[in-house]
Short mmCIF file of C-alpha atoms and ligand atoms in Angstrom, two decimals:
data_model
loop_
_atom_site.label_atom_id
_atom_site.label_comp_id
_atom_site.label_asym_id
_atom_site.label_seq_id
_atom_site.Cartn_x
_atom_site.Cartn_y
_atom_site.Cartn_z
CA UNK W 224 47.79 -0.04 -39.42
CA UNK W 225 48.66 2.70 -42.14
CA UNK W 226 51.76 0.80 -44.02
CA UNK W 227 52.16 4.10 -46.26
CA UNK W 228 55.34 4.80 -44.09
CA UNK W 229 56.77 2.05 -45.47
CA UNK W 230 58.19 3.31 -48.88
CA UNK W 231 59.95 0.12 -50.21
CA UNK W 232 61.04 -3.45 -49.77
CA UNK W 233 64.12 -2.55 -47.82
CA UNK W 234 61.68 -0.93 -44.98
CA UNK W 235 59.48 -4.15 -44.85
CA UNK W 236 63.07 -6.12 -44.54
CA UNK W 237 63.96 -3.22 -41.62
CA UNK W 238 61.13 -4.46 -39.36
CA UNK W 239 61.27 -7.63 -40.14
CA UNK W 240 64.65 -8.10 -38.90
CA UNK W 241 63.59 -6.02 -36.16
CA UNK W 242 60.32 -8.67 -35.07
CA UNK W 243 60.64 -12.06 -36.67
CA UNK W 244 62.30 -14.08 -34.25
CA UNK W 245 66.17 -14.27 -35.34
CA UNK W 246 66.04 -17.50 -36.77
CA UNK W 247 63.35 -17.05 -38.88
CA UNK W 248 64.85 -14.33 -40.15
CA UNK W 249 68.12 -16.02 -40.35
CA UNK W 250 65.70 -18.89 -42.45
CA UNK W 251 64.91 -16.08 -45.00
CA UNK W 252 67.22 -13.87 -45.52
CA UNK W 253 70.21 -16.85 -46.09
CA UNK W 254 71.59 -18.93 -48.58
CA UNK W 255 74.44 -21.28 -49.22
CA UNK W 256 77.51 -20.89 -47.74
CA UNK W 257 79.95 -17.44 -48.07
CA UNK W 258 76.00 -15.82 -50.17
CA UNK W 259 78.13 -15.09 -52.81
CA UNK W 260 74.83 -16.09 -55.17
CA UNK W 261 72.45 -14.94 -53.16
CA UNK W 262 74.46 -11.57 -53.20
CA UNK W 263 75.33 -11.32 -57.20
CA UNK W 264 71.44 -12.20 -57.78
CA UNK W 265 70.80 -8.44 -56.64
CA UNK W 266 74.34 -6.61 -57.44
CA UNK W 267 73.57 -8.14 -61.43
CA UNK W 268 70.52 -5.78 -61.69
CA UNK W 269 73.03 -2.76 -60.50
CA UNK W 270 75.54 -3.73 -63.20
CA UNK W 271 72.93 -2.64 -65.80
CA UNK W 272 71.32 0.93 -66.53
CA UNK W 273 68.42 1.78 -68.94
CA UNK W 274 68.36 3.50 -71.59
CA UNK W 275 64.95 5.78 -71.49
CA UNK W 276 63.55 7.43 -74.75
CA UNK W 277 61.78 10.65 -74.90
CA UNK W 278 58.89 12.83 -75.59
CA UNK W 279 56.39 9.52 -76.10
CA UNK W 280 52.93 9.44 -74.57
CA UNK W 281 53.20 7.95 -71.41
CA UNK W 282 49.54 8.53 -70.12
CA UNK W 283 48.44 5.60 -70.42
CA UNK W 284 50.63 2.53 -68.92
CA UNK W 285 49.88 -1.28 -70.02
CA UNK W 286 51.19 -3.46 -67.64
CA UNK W 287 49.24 -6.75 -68.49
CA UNK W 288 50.67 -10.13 -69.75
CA UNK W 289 49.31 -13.48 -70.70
CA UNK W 290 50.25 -16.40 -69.66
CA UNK W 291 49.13 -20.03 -70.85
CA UNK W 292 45.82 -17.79 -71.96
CA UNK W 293 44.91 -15.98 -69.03
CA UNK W 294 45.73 -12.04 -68.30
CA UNK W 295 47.35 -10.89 -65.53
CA UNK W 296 47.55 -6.87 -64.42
CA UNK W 297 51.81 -6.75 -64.10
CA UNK W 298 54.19 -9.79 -64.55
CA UNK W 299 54.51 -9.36 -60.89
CA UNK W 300 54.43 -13.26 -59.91
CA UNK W 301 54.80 -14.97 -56.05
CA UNK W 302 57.31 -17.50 -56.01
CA UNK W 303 56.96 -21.07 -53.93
CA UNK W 304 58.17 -20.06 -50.58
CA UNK W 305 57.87 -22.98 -47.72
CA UNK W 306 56.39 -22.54 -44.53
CA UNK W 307 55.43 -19.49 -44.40
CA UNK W 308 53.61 -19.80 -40.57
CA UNK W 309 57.48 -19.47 -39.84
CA UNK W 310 56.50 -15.34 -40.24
CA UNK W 311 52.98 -14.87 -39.90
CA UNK W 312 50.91 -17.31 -38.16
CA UNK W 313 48.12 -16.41 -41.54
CA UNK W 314 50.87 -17.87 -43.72
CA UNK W 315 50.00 -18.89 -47.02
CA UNK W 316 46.41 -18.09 -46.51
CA UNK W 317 47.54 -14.08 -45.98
CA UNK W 318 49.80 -14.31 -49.25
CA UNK W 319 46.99 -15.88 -51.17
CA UNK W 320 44.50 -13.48 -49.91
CA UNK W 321 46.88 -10.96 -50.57
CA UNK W 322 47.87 -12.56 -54.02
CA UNK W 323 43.56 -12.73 -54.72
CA UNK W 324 43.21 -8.76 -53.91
CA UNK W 325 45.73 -7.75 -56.33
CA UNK W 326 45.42 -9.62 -58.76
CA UNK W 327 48.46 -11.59 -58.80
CA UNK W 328 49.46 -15.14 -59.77
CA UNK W 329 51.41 -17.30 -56.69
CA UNK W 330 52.77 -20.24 -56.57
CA UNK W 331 51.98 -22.12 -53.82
CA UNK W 332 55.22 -24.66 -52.06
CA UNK W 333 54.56 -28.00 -51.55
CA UNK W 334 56.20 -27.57 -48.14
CA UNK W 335 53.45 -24.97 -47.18
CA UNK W 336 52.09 -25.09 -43.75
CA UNK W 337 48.37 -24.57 -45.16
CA UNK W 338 47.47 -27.12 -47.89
CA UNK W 339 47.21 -26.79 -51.31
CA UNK W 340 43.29 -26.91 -50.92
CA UNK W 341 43.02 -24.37 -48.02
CA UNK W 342 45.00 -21.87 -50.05
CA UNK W 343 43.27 -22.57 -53.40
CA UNK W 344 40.11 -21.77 -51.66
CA UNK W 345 40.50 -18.65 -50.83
CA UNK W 346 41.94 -17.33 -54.46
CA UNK W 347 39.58 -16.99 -57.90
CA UNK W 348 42.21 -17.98 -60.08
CA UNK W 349 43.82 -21.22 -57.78
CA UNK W 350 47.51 -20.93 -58.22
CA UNK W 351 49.98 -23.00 -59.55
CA UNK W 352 51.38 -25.71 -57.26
CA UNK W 353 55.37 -26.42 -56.93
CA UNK W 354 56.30 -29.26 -56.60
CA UNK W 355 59.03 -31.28 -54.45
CA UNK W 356 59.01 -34.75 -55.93
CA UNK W 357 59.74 -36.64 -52.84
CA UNK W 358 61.28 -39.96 -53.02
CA UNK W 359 57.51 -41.31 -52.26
CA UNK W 360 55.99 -42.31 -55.26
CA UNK W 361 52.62 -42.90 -54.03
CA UNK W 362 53.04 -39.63 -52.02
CA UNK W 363 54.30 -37.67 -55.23
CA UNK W 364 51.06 -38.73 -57.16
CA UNK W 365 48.62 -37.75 -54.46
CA UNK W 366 50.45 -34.16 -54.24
CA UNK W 367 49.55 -33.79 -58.20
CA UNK W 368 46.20 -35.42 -58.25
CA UNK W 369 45.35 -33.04 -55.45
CA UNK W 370 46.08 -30.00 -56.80
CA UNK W 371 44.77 -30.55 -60.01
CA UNK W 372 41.61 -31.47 -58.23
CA UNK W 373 41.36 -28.54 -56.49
CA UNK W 374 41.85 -26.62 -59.90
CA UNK W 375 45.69 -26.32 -60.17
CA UNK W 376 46.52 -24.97 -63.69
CA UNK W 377 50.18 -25.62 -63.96
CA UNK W 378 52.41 -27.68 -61.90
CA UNK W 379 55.98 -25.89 -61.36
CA UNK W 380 59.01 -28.85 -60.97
CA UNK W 381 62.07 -27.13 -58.87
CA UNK W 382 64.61 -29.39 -60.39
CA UNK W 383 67.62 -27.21 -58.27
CA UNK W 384 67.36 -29.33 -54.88
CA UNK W 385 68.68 -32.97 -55.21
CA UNK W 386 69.62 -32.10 -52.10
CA UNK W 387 69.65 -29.00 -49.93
CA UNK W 388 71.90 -26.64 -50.49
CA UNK W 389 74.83 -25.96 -47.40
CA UNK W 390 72.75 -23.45 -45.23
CA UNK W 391 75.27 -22.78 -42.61
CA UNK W 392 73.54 -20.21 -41.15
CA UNK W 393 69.77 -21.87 -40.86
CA UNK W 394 70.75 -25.41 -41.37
CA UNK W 395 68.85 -26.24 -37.71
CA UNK W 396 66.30 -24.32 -38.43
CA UNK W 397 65.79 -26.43 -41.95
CA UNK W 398 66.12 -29.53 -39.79
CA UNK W 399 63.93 -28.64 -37.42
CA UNK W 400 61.11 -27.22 -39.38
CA UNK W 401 61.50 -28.70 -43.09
CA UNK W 402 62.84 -31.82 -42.46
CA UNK W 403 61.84 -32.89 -39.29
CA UNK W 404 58.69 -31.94 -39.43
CA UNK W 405 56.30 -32.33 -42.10
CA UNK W 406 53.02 -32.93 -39.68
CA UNK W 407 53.73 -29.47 -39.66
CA UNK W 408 52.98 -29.38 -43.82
CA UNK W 409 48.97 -28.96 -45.05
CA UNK W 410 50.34 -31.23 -47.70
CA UNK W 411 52.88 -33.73 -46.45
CA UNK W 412 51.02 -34.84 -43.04
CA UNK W 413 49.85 -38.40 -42.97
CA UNK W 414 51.26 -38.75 -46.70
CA UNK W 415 55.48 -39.29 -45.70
CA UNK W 416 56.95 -42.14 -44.11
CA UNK W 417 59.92 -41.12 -41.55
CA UNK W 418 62.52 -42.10 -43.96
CA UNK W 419 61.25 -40.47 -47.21
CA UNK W 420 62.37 -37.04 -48.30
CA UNK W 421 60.68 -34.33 -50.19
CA UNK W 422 63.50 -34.49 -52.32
CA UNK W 423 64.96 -36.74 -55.05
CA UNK W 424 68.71 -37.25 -55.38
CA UNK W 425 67.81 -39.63 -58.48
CA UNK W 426 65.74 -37.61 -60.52
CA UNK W 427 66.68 -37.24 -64.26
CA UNK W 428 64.38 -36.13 -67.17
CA UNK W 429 62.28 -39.17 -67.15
CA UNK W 430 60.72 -37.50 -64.29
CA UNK W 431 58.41 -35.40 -67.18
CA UNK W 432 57.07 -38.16 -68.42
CA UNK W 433 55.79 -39.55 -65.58
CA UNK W 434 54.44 -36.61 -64.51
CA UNK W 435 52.80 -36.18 -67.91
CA UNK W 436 51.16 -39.86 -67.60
CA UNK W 437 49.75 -38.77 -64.66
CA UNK W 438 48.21 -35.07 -64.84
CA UNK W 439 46.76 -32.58 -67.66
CA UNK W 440 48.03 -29.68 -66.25
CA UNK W 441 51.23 -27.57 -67.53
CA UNK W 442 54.38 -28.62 -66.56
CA UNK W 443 56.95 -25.64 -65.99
CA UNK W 444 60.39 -26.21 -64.54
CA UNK W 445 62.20 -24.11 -61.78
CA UNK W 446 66.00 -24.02 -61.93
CA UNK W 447 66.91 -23.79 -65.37
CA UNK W 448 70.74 -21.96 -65.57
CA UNK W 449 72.31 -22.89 -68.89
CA UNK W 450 71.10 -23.05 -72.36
CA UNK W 451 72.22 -26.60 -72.74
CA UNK W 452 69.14 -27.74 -70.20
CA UNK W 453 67.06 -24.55 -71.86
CA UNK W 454 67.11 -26.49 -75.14
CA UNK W 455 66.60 -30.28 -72.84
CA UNK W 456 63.27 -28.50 -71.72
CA UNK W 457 62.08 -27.67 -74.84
CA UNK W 458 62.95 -31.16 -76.19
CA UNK W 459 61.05 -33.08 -73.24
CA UNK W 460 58.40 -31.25 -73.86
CA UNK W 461 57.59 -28.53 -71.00
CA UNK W 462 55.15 -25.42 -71.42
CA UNK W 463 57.87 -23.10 -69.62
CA UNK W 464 60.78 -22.24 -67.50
CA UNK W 465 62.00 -20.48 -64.57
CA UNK W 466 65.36 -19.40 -64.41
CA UNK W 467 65.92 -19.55 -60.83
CA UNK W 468 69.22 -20.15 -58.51
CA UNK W 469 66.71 -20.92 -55.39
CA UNK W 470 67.89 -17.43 -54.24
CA UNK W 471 71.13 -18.32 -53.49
CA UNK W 472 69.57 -21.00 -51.36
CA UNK W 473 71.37 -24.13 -53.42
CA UNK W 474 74.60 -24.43 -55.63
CA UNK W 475 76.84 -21.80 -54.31
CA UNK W 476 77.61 -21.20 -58.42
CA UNK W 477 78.41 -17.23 -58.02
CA UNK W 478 76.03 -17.40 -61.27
CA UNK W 479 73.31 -14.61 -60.84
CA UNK W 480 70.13 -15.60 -62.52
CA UNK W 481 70.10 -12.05 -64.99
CA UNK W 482 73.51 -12.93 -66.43
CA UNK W 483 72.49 -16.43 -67.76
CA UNK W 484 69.29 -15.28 -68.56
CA UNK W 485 69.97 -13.78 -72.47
CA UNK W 486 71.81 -16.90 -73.37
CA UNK W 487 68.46 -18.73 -72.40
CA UNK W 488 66.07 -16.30 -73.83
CA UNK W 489 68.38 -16.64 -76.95
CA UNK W 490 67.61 -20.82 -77.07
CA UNK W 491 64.31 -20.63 -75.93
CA UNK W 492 63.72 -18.09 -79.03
CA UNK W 493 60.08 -17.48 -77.70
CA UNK W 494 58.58 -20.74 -78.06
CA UNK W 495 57.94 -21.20 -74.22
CA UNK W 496 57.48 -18.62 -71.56
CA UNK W 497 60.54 -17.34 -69.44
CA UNK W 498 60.05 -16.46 -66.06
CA UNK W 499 62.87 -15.25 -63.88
CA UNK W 500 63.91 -14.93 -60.24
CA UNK W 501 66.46 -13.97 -57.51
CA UNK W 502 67.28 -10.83 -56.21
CA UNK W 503 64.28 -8.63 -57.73
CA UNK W 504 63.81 -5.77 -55.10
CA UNK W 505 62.81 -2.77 -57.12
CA UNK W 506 60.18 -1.94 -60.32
CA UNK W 507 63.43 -0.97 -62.20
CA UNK W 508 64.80 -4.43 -61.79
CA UNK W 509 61.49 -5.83 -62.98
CA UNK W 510 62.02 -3.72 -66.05
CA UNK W 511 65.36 -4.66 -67.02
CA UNK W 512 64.75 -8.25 -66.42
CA UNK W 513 61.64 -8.21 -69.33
CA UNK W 514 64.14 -5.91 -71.45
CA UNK W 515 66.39 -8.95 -71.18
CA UNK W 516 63.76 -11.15 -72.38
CA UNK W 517 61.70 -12.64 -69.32
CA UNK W 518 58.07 -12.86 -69.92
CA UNK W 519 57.58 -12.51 -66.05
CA UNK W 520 59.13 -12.33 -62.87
CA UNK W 521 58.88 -14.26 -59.74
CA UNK W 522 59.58 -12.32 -55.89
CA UNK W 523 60.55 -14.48 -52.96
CA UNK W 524 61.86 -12.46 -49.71
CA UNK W 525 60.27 -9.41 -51.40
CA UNK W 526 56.93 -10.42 -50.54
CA UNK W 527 57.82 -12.37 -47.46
CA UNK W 528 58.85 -9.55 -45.43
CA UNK W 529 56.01 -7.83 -46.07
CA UNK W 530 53.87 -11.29 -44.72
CA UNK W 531 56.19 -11.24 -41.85
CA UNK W 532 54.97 -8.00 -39.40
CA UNK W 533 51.85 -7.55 -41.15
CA UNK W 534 50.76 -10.43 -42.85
CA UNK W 535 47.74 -9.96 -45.91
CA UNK W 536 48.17 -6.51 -45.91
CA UNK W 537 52.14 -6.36 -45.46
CA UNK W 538 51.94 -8.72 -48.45
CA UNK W 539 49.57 -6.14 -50.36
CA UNK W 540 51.71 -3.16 -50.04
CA UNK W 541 54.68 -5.06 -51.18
CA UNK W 542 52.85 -5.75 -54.56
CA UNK W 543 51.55 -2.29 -54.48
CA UNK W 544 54.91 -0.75 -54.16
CA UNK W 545 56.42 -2.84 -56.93
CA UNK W 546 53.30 -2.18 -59.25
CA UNK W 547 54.20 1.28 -58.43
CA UNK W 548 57.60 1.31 -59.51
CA UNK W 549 57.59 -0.44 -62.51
CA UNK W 550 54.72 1.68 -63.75
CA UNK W 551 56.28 4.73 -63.04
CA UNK W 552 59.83 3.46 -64.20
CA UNK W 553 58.12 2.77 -67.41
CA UNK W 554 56.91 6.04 -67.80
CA UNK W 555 60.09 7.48 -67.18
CA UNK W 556 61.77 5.23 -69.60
CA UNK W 557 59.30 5.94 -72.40
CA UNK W 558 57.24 2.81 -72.67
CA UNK W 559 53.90 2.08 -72.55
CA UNK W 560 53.67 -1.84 -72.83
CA UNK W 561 55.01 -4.70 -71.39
CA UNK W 562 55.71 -6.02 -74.70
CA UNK W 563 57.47 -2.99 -76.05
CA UNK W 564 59.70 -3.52 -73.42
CA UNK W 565 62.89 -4.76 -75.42
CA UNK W 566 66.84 -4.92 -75.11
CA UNK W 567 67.07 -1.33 -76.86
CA UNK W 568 65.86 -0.04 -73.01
CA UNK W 569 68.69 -1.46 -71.37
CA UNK W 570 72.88 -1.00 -71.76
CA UNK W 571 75.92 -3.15 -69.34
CA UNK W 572 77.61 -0.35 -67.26
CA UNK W 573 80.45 1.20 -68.99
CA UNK W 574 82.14 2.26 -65.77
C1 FMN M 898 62.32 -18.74 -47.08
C2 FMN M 898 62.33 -19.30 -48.47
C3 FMN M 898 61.68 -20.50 -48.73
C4 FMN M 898 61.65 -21.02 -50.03
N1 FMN M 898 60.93 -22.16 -50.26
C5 FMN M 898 60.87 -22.65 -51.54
C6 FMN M 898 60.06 -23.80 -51.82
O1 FMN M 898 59.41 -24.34 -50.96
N2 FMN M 898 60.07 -24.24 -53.11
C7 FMN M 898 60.78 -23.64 -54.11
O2 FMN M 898 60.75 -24.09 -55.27
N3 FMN M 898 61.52 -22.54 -53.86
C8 FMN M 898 61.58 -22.03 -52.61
N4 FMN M 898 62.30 -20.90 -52.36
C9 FMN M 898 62.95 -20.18 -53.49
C10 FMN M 898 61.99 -19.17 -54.09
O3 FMN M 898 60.92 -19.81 -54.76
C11 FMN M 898 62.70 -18.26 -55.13
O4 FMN M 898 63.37 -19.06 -56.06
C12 FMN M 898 63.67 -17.27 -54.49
O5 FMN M 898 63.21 -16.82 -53.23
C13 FMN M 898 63.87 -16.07 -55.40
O6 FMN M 898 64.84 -15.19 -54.89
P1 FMN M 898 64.49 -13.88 -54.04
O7 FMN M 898 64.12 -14.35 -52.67
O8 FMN M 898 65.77 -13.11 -54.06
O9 FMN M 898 63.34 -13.16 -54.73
C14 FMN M 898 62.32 -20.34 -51.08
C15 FMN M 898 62.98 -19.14 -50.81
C16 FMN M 898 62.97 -18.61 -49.53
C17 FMN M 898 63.65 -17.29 -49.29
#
């Protein structure tokens, strides 16, 4: 099917809502409680404008970045998102695919419904795996050992869920088909016990070092909202951060993840990568989060309403319509290079 019709993420999220089945859709589109996060993660990017400069050469666009030494063609990333067979039956496999064509990193969930193997193998670069710790120790070293076995780069810690946030909306649907069900999960079946959980209410920093006794790969951490644990990171030792609210999926904190991201570029002071999420629906929005100081940004609903009708290819056109945008919002702005991109592009609303 020609997808050209469909001109930008809020079309995909039209016929989505139209023929995902209404609680999957409920599933994605919530968050915790009255969305007040979920909400501010988008209205933040409104509250700021950008400031474009003139008359520069603009024929030629770099979009590139590096990360942890290898190049990727925009900072255009694909967040974790959990089982995705919820809204394509292709799942993970379409998004990787999809991920593969366009060259694009993703991030694949440890609740996926396809394992970390079966997605890896279909992608030339294998992504980077996310990981829920689980309170199964034995379980939570076979998730690491198998990814990095199967060529897993960098392991991505979401530290924001010592427990799940309060889903009103989709909190059966979570119990049915997170909770309830991991012989559903490529990665979890056989490996859980009833009683264990994928999550951890106990988990403190120690968890990085036994994570580093037990794997070579990176360790980045998902979830990061203050400076105080910006600075915690960078004294434990990790190769990055994400600053991530879970979507408005968790702590119902009214925090969007753009407003707390300066005062965490500003402790990080470059020594680690910042990635950022939550609420990133347009090219513009990717541009003002890198003029804020993110190295790269992560997509979650973005993409997956572009899996849901039409899976790989939905998933494509999402990342093509972003690339789009941010390449020709940089040329309209006056920049060539991701790098150039800086806070002297972007202003707070006056009025
Ligand atoms: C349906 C859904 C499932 C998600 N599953 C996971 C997950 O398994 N692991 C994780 O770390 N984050 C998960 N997230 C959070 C995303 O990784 C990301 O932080 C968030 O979607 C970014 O906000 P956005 O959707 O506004 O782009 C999920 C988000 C959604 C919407």
């Amino acid at each position: 099917m020609d997808l050209s019709k469909f001109k930008n993420i809020n079309d995909f999220k039209a016929i989505a809502a139209e023929k995902l089945a209404s609680q999957a859709y409920d599933y994605l589109t919530g968050g915790a409680e009255d969305l007040r996060t979920l909400e501010r993660n988008k209205l933040a990017y409104a509250q700021y404008q950008i400031r474009p400069r003139r008359l520069i050469d603009v024929s030629s666009i770099d979009m590139s970045i590096e990360l942890f030494g290898r190049k990727w063609d925009t900072p255009i990333i694909l967040s974790p998102v959990g089982v995705q067979a919820l809204f394509h039956p292709q799942g993970e496999i379409a998004t990787a695919k999809a991920a593969n064509q366009q060259g694009h990193l993703m991030i694949a969930s440890t609740v996926s419904n396809y394992s970390y193997q079966e997605i890896a193998d279909v992608c030339r670069v294998k992504p980077w795996f996310q990981l829920y710790p689980t309170t199964n120790l034995e379980a939570r070293k076979t998730l690491i050992q198998r990814a990095e076995e199967n060529g897993c780069e960098v392991l991505v810690l979401t530290i924001d869920v010592p427990t799940v946030g309060n889903r009103e909306k989709h909190a059966k649907m979570l119990t049915d088909n997170v909770h309830g069900r991991t012989g559903t999960m490529g990665n979890l079946k056989g490996l859980l016990n009833p009683d264990d959980i994928f999550h951890d209410l106990s988990m403190t920093w120690e968890i990085i070092s036994w994570i580093r006794e037990r794997t070579n790969m990176r360790l980045i951490l998902k979830g990061i909202l203050t400076y105080e644990d910006a600075l915690l990171a960078m004294e434990f030792g990790v190769d990055g951060i994400i600053v991530s609210n879970h979507g408005g999926r968790q702590l119902e904190s009214d925090m969007s993840t753009l407003e707390v991201l300066p005062e965490i570029v500003n402790a990080i002071g470059g020594k680690i990568p910042v990635v950022i999420d939550g609420g990133i629906r347009r090219g513009t929005d990717i541009l003002k989060a890198i003029a804020l100081g993110a190295d790269a940004v992560c997509i979650g609903r973005a993409f997956i309403y572009g899996l849901s009708v039409f899976g790989q290819n939905g998933v494509e056109r999402i990342l093509a319509i972003l690339s789009d945008e941010l390449e020709r919002n940089m040329r309209l702005t006056g920049v060539t290079k991701i790098d150039s991109i800086n806070t002297s592009f972007i202003r707070k609303k006056q009025w």
